[in-house]
Tab-separated table of C-alpha atoms and ligand atoms in Angstrom:
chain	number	residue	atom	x	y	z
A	27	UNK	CA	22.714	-74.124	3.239
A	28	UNK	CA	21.678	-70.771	2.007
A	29	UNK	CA	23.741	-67.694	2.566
A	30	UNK	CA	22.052	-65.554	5.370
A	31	UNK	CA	21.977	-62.285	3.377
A	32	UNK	CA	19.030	-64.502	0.923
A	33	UNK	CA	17.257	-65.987	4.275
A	34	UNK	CA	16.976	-62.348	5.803
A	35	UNK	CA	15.350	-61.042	2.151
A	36	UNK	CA	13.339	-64.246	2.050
A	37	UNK	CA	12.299	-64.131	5.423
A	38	UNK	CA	11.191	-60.259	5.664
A	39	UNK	CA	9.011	-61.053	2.683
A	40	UNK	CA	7.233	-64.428	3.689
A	41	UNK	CA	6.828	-61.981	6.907
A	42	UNK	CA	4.984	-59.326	4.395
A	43	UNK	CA	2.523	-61.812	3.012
A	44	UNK	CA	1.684	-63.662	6.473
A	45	UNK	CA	0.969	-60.427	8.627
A	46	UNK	CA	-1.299	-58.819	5.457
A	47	UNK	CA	-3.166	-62.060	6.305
A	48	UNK	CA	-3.222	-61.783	10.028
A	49	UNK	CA	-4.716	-58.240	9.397
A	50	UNK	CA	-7.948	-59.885	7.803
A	51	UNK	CA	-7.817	-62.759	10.632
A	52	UNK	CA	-7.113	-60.410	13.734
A	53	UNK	CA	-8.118	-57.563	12.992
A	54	UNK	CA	-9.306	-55.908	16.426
A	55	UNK	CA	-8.801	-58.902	18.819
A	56	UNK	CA	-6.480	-59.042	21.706
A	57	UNK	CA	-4.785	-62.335	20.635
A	58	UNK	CA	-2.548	-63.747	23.197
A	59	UNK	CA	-2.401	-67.878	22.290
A	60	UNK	CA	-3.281	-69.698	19.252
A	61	UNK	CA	-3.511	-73.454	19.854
A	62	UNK	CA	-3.688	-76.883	17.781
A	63	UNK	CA	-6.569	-74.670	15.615
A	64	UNK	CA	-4.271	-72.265	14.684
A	65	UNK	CA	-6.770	-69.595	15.978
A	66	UNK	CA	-5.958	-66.587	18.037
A	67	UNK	CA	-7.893	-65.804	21.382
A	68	UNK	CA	-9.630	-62.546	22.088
A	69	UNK	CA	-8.130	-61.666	25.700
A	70	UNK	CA	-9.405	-58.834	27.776
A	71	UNK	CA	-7.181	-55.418	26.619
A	72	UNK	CA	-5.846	-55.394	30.169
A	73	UNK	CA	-3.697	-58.349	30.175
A	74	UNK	CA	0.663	-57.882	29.524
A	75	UNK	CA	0.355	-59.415	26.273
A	76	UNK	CA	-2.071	-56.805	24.689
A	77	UNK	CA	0.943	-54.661	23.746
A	78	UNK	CA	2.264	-57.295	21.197
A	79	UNK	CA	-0.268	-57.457	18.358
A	80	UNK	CA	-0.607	-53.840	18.091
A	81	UNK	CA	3.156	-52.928	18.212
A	82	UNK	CA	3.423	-55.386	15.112
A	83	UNK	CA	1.344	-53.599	13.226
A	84	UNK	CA	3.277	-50.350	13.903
A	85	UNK	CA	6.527	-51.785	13.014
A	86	UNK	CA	4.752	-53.169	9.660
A	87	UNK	CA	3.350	-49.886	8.937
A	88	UNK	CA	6.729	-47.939	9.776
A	89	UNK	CA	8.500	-50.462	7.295
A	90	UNK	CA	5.794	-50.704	4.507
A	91	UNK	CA	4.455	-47.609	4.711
A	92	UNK	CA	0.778	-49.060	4.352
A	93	UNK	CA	-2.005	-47.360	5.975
A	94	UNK	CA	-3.965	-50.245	6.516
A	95	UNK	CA	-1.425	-51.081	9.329
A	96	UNK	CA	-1.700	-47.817	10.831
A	97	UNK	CA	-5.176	-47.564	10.592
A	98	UNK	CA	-5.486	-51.099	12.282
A	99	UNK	CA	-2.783	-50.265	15.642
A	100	UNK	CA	-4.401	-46.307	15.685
A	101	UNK	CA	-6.654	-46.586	18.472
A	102	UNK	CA	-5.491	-48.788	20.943
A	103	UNK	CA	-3.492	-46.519	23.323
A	104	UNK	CA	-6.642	-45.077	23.336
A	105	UNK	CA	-8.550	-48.159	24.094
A	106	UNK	CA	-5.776	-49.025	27.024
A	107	UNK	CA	-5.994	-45.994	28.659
A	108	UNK	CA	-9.704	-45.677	29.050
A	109	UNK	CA	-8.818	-48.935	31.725
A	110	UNK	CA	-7.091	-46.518	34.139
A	111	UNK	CA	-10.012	-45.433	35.546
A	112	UNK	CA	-11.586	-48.140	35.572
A	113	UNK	CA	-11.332	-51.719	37.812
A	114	UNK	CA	-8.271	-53.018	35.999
A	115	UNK	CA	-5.149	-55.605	36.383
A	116	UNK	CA	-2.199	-53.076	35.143
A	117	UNK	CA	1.211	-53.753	36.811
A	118	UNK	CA	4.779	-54.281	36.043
A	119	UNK	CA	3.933	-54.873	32.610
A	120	UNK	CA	2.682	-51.809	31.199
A	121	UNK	CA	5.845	-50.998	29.739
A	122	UNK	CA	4.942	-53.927	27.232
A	123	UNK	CA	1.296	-52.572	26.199
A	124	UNK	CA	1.989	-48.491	26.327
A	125	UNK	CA	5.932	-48.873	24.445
A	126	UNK	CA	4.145	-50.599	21.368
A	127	UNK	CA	0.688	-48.425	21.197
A	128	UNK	CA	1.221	-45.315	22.901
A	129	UNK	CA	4.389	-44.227	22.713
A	130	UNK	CA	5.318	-45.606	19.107
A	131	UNK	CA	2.452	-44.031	18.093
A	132	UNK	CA	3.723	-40.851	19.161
A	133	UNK	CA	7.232	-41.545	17.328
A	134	UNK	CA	5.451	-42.135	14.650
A	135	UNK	CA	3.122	-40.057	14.074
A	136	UNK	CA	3.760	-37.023	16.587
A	137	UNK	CA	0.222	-37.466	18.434
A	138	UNK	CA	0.813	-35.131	21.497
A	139	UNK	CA	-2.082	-37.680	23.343
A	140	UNK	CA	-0.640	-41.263	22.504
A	141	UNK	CA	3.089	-39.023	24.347
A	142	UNK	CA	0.183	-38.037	27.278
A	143	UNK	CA	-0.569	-41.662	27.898
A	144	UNK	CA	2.924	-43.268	27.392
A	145	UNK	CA	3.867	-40.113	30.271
A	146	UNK	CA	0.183	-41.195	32.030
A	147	UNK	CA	1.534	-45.725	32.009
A	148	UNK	CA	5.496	-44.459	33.131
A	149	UNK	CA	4.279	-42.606	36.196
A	150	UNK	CA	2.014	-45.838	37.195
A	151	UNK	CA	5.322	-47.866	36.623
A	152	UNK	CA	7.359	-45.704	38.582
A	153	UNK	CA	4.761	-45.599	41.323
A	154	UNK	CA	5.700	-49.099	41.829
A	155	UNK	CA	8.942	-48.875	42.961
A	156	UNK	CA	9.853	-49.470	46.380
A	157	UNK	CA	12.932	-47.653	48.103
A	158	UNK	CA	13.631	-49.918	51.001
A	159	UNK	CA	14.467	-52.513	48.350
A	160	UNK	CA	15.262	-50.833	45.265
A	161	UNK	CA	12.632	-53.195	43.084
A	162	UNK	CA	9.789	-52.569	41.303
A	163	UNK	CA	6.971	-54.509	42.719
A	164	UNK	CA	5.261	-57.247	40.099
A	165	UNK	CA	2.161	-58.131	39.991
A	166	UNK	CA	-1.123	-56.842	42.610
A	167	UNK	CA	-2.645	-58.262	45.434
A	168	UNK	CA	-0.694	-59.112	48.235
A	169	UNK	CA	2.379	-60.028	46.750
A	170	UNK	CA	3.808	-56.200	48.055
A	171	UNK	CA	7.442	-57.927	48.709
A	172	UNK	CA	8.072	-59.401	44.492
A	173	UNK	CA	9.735	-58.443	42.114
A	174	UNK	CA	10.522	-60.420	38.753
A	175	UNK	CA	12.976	-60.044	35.466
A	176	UNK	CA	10.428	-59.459	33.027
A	177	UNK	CA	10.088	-55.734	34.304
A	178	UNK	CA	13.852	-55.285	33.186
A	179	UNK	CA	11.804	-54.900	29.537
A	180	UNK	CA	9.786	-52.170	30.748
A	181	UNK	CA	12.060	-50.219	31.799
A	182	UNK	CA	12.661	-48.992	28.454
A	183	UNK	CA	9.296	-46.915	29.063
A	184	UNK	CA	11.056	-45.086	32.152
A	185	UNK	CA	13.957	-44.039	30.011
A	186	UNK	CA	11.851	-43.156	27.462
A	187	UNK	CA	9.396	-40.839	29.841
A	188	UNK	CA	12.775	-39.145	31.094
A	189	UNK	CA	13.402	-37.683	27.543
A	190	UNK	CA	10.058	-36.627	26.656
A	191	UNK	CA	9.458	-35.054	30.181
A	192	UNK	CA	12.760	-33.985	30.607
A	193	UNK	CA	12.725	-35.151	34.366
A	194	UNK	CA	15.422	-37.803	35.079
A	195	UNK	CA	13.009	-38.954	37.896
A	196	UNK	CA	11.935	-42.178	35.311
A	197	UNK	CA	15.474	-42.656	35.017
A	198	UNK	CA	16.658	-43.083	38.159
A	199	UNK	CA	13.651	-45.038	39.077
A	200	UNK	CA	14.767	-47.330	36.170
A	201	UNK	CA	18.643	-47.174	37.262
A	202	UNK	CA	18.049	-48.751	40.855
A	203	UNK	CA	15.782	-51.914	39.795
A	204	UNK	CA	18.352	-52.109	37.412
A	205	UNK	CA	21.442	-52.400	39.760
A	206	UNK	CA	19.002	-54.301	42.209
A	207	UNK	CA	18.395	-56.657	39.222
A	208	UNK	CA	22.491	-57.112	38.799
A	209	UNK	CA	23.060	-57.686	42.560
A	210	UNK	CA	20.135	-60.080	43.528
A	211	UNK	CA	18.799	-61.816	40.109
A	212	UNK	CA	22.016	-62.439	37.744
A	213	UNK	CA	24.106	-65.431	39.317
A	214	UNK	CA	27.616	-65.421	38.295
A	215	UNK	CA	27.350	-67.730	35.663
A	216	UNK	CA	25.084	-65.607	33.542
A	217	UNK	CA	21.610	-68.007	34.585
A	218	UNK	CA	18.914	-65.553	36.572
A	219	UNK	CA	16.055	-66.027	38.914
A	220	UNK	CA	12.523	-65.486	38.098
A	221	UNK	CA	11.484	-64.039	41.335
A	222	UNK	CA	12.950	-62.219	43.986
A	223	UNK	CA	10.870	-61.944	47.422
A	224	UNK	CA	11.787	-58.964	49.748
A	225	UNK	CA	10.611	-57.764	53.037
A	226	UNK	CA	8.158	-54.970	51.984
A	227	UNK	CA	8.728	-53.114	54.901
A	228	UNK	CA	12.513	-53.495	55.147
A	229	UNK	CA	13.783	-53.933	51.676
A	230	UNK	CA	15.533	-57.470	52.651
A	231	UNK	CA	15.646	-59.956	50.299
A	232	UNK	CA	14.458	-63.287	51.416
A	233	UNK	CA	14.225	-65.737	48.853
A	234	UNK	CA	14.400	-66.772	45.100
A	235	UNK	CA	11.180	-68.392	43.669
A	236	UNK	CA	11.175	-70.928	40.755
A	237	UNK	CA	7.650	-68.965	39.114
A	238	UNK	CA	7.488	-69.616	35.267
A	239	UNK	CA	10.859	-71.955	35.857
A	240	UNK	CA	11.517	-75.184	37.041
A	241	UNK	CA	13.130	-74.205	40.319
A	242	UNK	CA	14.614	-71.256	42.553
A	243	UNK	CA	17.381	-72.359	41.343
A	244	UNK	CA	16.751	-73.447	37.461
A	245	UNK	CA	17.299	-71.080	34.457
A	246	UNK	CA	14.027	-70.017	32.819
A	247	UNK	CA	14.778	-69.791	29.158
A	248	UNK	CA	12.298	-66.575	28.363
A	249	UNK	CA	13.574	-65.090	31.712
A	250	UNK	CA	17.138	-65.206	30.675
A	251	UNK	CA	15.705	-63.415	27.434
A	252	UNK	CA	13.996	-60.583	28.975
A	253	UNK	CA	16.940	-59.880	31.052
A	254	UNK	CA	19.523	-59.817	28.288
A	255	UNK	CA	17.513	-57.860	26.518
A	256	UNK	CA	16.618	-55.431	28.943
A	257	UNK	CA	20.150	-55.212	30.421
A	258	UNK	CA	21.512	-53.928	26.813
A	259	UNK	CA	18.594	-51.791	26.547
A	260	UNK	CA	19.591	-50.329	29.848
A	261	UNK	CA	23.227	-50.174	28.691
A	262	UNK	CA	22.547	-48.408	26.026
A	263	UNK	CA	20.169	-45.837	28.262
A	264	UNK	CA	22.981	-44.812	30.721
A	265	UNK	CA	26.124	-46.307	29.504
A	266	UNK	CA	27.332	-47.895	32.237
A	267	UNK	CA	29.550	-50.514	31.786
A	268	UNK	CA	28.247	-52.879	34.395
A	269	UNK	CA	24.839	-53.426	32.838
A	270	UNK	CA	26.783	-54.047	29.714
A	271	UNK	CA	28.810	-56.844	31.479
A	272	UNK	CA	25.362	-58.454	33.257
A	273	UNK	CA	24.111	-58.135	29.396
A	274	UNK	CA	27.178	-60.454	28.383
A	275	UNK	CA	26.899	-62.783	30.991
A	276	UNK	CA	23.403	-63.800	30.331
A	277	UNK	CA	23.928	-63.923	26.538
A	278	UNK	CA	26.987	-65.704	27.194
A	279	UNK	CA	25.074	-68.495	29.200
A	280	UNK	CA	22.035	-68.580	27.426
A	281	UNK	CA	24.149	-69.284	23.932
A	282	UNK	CA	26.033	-72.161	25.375
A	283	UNK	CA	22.821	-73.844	26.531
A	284	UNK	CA	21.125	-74.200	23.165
A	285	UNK	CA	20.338	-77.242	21.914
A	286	UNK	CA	21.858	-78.740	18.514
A	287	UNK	CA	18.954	-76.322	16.409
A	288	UNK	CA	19.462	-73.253	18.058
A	289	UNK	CA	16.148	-72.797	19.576
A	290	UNK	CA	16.360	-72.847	23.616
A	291	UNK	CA	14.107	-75.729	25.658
A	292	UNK	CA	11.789	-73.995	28.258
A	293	UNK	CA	14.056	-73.887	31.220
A	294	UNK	CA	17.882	-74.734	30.483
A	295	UNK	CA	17.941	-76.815	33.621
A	296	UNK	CA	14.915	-79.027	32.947
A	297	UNK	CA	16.170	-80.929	30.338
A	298	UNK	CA	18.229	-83.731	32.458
A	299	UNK	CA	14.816	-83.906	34.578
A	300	UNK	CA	12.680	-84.142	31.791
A	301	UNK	CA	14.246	-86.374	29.132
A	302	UNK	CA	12.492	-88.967	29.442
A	303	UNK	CA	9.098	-87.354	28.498
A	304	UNK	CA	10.853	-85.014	26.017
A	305	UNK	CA	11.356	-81.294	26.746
A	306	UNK	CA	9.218	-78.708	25.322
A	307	UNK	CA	11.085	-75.508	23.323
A	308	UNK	CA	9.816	-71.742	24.084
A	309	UNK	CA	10.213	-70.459	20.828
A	310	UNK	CA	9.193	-67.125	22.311
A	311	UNK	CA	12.423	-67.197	24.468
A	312	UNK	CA	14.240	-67.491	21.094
A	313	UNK	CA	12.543	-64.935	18.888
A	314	UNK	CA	13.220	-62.470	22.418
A	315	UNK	CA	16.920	-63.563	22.823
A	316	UNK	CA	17.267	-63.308	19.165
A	317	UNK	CA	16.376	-59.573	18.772
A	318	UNK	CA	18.003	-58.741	22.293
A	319	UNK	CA	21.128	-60.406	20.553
A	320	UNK	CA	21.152	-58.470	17.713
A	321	UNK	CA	21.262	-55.228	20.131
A	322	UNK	CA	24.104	-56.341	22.028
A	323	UNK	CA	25.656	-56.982	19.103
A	324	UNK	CA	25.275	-53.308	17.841
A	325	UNK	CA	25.999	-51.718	21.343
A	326	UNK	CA	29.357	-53.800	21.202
A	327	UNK	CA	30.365	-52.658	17.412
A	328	UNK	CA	31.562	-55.213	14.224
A	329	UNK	CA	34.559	-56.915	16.161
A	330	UNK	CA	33.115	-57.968	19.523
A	331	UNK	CA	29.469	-58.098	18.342
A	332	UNK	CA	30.010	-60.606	15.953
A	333	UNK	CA	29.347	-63.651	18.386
A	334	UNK	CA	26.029	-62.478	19.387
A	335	UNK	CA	25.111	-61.314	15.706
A	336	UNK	CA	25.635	-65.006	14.743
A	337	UNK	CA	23.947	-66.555	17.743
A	338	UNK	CA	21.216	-64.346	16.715
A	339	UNK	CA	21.114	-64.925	13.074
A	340	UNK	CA	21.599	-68.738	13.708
A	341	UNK	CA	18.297	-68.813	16.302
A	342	UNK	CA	16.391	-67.194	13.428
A	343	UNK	CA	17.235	-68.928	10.681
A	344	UNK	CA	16.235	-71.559	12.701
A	345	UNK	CA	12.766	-70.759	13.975
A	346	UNK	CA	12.252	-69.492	9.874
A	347	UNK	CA	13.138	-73.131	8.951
A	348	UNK	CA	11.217	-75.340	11.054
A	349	UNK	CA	9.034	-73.201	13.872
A	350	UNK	CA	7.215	-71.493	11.320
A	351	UNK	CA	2.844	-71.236	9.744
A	352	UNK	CA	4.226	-70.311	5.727
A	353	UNK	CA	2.868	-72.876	4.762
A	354	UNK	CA	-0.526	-72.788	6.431
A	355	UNK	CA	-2.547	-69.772	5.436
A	356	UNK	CA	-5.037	-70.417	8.026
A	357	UNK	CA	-2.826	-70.203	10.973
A	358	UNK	CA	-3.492	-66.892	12.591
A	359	UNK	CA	0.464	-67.443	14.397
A	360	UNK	CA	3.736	-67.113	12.834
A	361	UNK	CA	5.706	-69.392	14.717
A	362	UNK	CA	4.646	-72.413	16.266
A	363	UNK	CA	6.072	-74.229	19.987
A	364	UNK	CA	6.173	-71.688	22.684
A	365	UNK	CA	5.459	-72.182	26.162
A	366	UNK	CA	3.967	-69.512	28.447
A	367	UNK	CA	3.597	-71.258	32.016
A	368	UNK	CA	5.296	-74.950	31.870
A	369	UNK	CA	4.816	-75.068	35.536
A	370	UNK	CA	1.472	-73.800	35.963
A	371	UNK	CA	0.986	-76.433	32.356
A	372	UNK	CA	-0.894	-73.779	30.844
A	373	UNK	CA	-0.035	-72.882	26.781
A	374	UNK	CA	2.781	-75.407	26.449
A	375	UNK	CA	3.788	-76.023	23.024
A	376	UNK	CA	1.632	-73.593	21.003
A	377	UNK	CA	2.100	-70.040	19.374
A	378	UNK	CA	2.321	-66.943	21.378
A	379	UNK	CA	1.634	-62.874	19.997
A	380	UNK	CA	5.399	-62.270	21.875
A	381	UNK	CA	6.850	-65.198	20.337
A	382	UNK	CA	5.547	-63.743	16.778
A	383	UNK	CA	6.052	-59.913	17.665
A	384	UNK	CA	10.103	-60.449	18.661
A	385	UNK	CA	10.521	-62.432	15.672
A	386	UNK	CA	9.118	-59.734	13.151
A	387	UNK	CA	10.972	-57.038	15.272
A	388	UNK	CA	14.453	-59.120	14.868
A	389	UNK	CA	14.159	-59.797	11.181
A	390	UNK	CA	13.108	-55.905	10.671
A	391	UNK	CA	16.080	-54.919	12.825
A	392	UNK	CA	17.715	-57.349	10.172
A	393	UNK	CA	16.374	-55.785	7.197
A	394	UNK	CA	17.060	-52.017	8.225
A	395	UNK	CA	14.258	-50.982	10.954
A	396	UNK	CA	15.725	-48.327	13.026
A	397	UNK	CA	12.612	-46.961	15.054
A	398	UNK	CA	13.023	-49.399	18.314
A	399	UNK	CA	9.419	-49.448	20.314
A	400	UNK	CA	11.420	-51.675	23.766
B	503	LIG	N1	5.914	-61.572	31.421
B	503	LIG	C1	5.474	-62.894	31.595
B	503	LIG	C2	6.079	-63.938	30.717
B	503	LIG	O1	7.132	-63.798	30.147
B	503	LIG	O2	5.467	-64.973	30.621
C-alpha cells in the first residue's frame, strides 16, 4: 500500500486535471446529481445544493491561483441574491449556498457586496429561529414546529455574520440551536436524529422523525456527518467544551460503524434490515465526515487528533481508490455512489455536487488550504 504522504500529492493533482475538465462540462449549470450518464443536471439556483459547485471553484481558484476559476464562481452570489425578492424556496440551508459564493467571495477578494449579501442570507437564517424552542425552523410551508441536523452546517454563516457585523446577535442565535441540537438530537451513544418536531407555539418537543433515515430511531450516515462537522465548527466558534464533547461522540460512533473499506452505508442501522438486497454507500456522508474529521482532528492538536486524522485519511484514500471518475473523462462527477433520499428512493447510488465538493475541500485541507468557506 502506498504511503499516504504520495496518495495526498497524487490525489490533489488527479483533482487538478478532473475539475479543469468539469469547468468546460459545467460551466454555468446548477448541477446537483449526475446519474448512470455521468451527466450533471441543471437545477433551479434556489435549491440547498446550489452552493456546492460554485464554492469548488473558489477553493480551486484560492489554491491554483487560476482566473478561470474565479471568473467561473464570480457572479453567483449575485445570481442568488436577485431570488430574495422574488417567489423563492430559501430556508435552513442558505448557509450552504451564501458560505461558498458570497461570503468566500468576500474573503477572497474583499467585494464589500458579496459581505452585503452573506450579512443580507445570515439575517434570513436568523429570522428562523424560534425562542420557545430554541431551533431553527427547516424547511417552509407548514412544517413551523421542525427542525433538522443539517442546519448545524449553516451555522457557520451566523458566526461568521457576528464578526463582520460586529453584533453577537448571529452568535447567540447560532449558540442556542446549538445546545438545543446537544440536548434533543445527539443520543448518548454518539448516533443523532434527523428531525426533531416541536410545538410551535410552546417550544415542546414532541417527536423524532426518521426523514432521510431509516427510522426515528436509525442513524442516518450523512446526518451523523453534518453534525460532527458542524459541532467542531461550533467548537471552534465559542470554545465551549461541550460542543467539543457532542463533536467526539458522533465521530466516535460514526468511525466504529464503517464497514471493512471505510466508506459508511446510507444509514448505519439499515444494514441488518437490508442485507439481503445489499446496502447502498453515501459516499457523500464520507467525503463530509472525512473533512469534518480532519477539523476535529486540528481543534484537538497532534496527540488526541490523531484517531480522527487517520479515520479521515483512511475514508479518503478510500473513496480515491475505488469511488472515483479518473478514469472516465466524460464523467462530469468525481466520485461515484452517493445517496441523497434512500427513503424517498430518489438519487440512490449516483454522484452528488456535496459528495464531490467535501472531497476536494478535505484533500485541499490535506494539501495546505487554510481559507475554510463552512
Ligand atoms: N441537507 C439535505 C441533505 O443532506 O440531503
Amino acid at each position: 500500500m502506498k504511503d499516504f504522504e504520495t496518495v495526498k500529492q497524487e490525489m490533489w493533482q488527479q483533482i487538478v486535471r478532473k475539475t479543469g475538465r468539469m469547468l468546460e462540462q459545467i460551466g454555468g449549470k446548477s448541477p446537483h446529481v449526475a446519474g448512470q450518464d455521468g451527466k450533471y443536471d441543471d437545477l433551479r439556483i434556489d435549491w440547498w445544493t446550489s452552493g456546492f459547485w460554485p464554492g469548488l471553484l473558489w477553493l480551486m481558484y484560492d489554491m491554483t491561483g487560476e482566473a478561470p476559476y474565479r471568473d467561473a464562481a464570480w457572479s453567483w452570489d449575485e445570481r442568488l441574491s436577485e431570488l430574495w425578492l422574488a417567489p423563492n424556496h430559501y430556508d435552513h440551508d442558505v448557509g450552504f449556498q451564501f458560505l461558498p459564493t458570497a461570503v468566500i467571495k468576500h474573503k477572497l477578494t474583499g467585494d464589500p457586496d458579496a459581505a452585503r449579501r452573506g450579512l443580507l442570507a445570515a439575517g434570513f437564517l436568523a429570522g428562523r429561529f424560534n425562542p420557545a424552542g430554541q431551533y431553527i425552523r427547516a424547511w417552509n410551508g407548514d412544517k413551523t414546529g421542525w427542525s433538522i441536523i443539517d442546519t448545524m452546517m449553516n451555522l457557520s454563516l451566523l458566526f461568521w455574520a457576528s464578526a463582520e457585523s460586529g453584533d453577537p446577535r448571529y452568535g447567540h442565535v447560532a449558540g442556542q440551536h446549538a445546545d438545543m441540537v446537544v440536548r434533543h438530537f445527539v443520543r448518548p451513544d454518539g448516533s443523532v436524529h434527523h428531525i426533531i418536531r416541536f410545538d410551535a407555539d410552546t417550544g415542546e418537543a414532541v417527536e423524532a422523525i426518521g426523514g432521510q433515515g431509516y427510522a426515528p430511531d436509525s442513524a442516518w450516515s450523512r446526518g451523523a456527518a453534518w453534525a460532527l462537522y458542524g459541532l467542531t465548527n461550533t467548537y471552534r466558534y465559542t470554545g465551549r467544551s461541550d460542543y467539543l464533547e457532542a463533536a467526539q461522540r458522533v465521530a466516535n460512533f460514526f468511525i466504529a460503524h464503517l464497514p471493512e473499506d471505510g466508506v459508511p452505508y446510507w444509514d448505519f442501522r439499515a444494514e441488518a434490515v437490508e442485507a439481503e438486497g445489499g446496502i447502498v454507500r453515501d459516499s457523500s456522508a464520507g467525503a463530509i465526515a472525512a473533512s469534518g474529521l480532519l477539523e476535529l482532528a486540528d481543534v484537538l492538536g497532534d496527540i488526541r487528533g490523531r484517531g480522527y486524522l487517520e479515520a479521515a485519511q483512511r475514508i479518503l484514500r478510500s473513496l480515491y481508490t475505488k469511488y472515483g471518475t479518473w478514469n472516465d473523462p466524460d464523467h462530469e462527477a468525481i466520485l461515484l455512489h452517493g445517496t441523497g433520499h434512500k427513503p424517498a428512493s430518489k438519487n440512490v447510488d449516483v454522484s452528488l455536487i456535496y459528495g464531490d465538493y467535501f472531497f476536494v475541500e478535505a484533500v485541499a485541507k490535506l494539501n495546505g488550504w487554510k481559507n475554510r468557506i463552512f
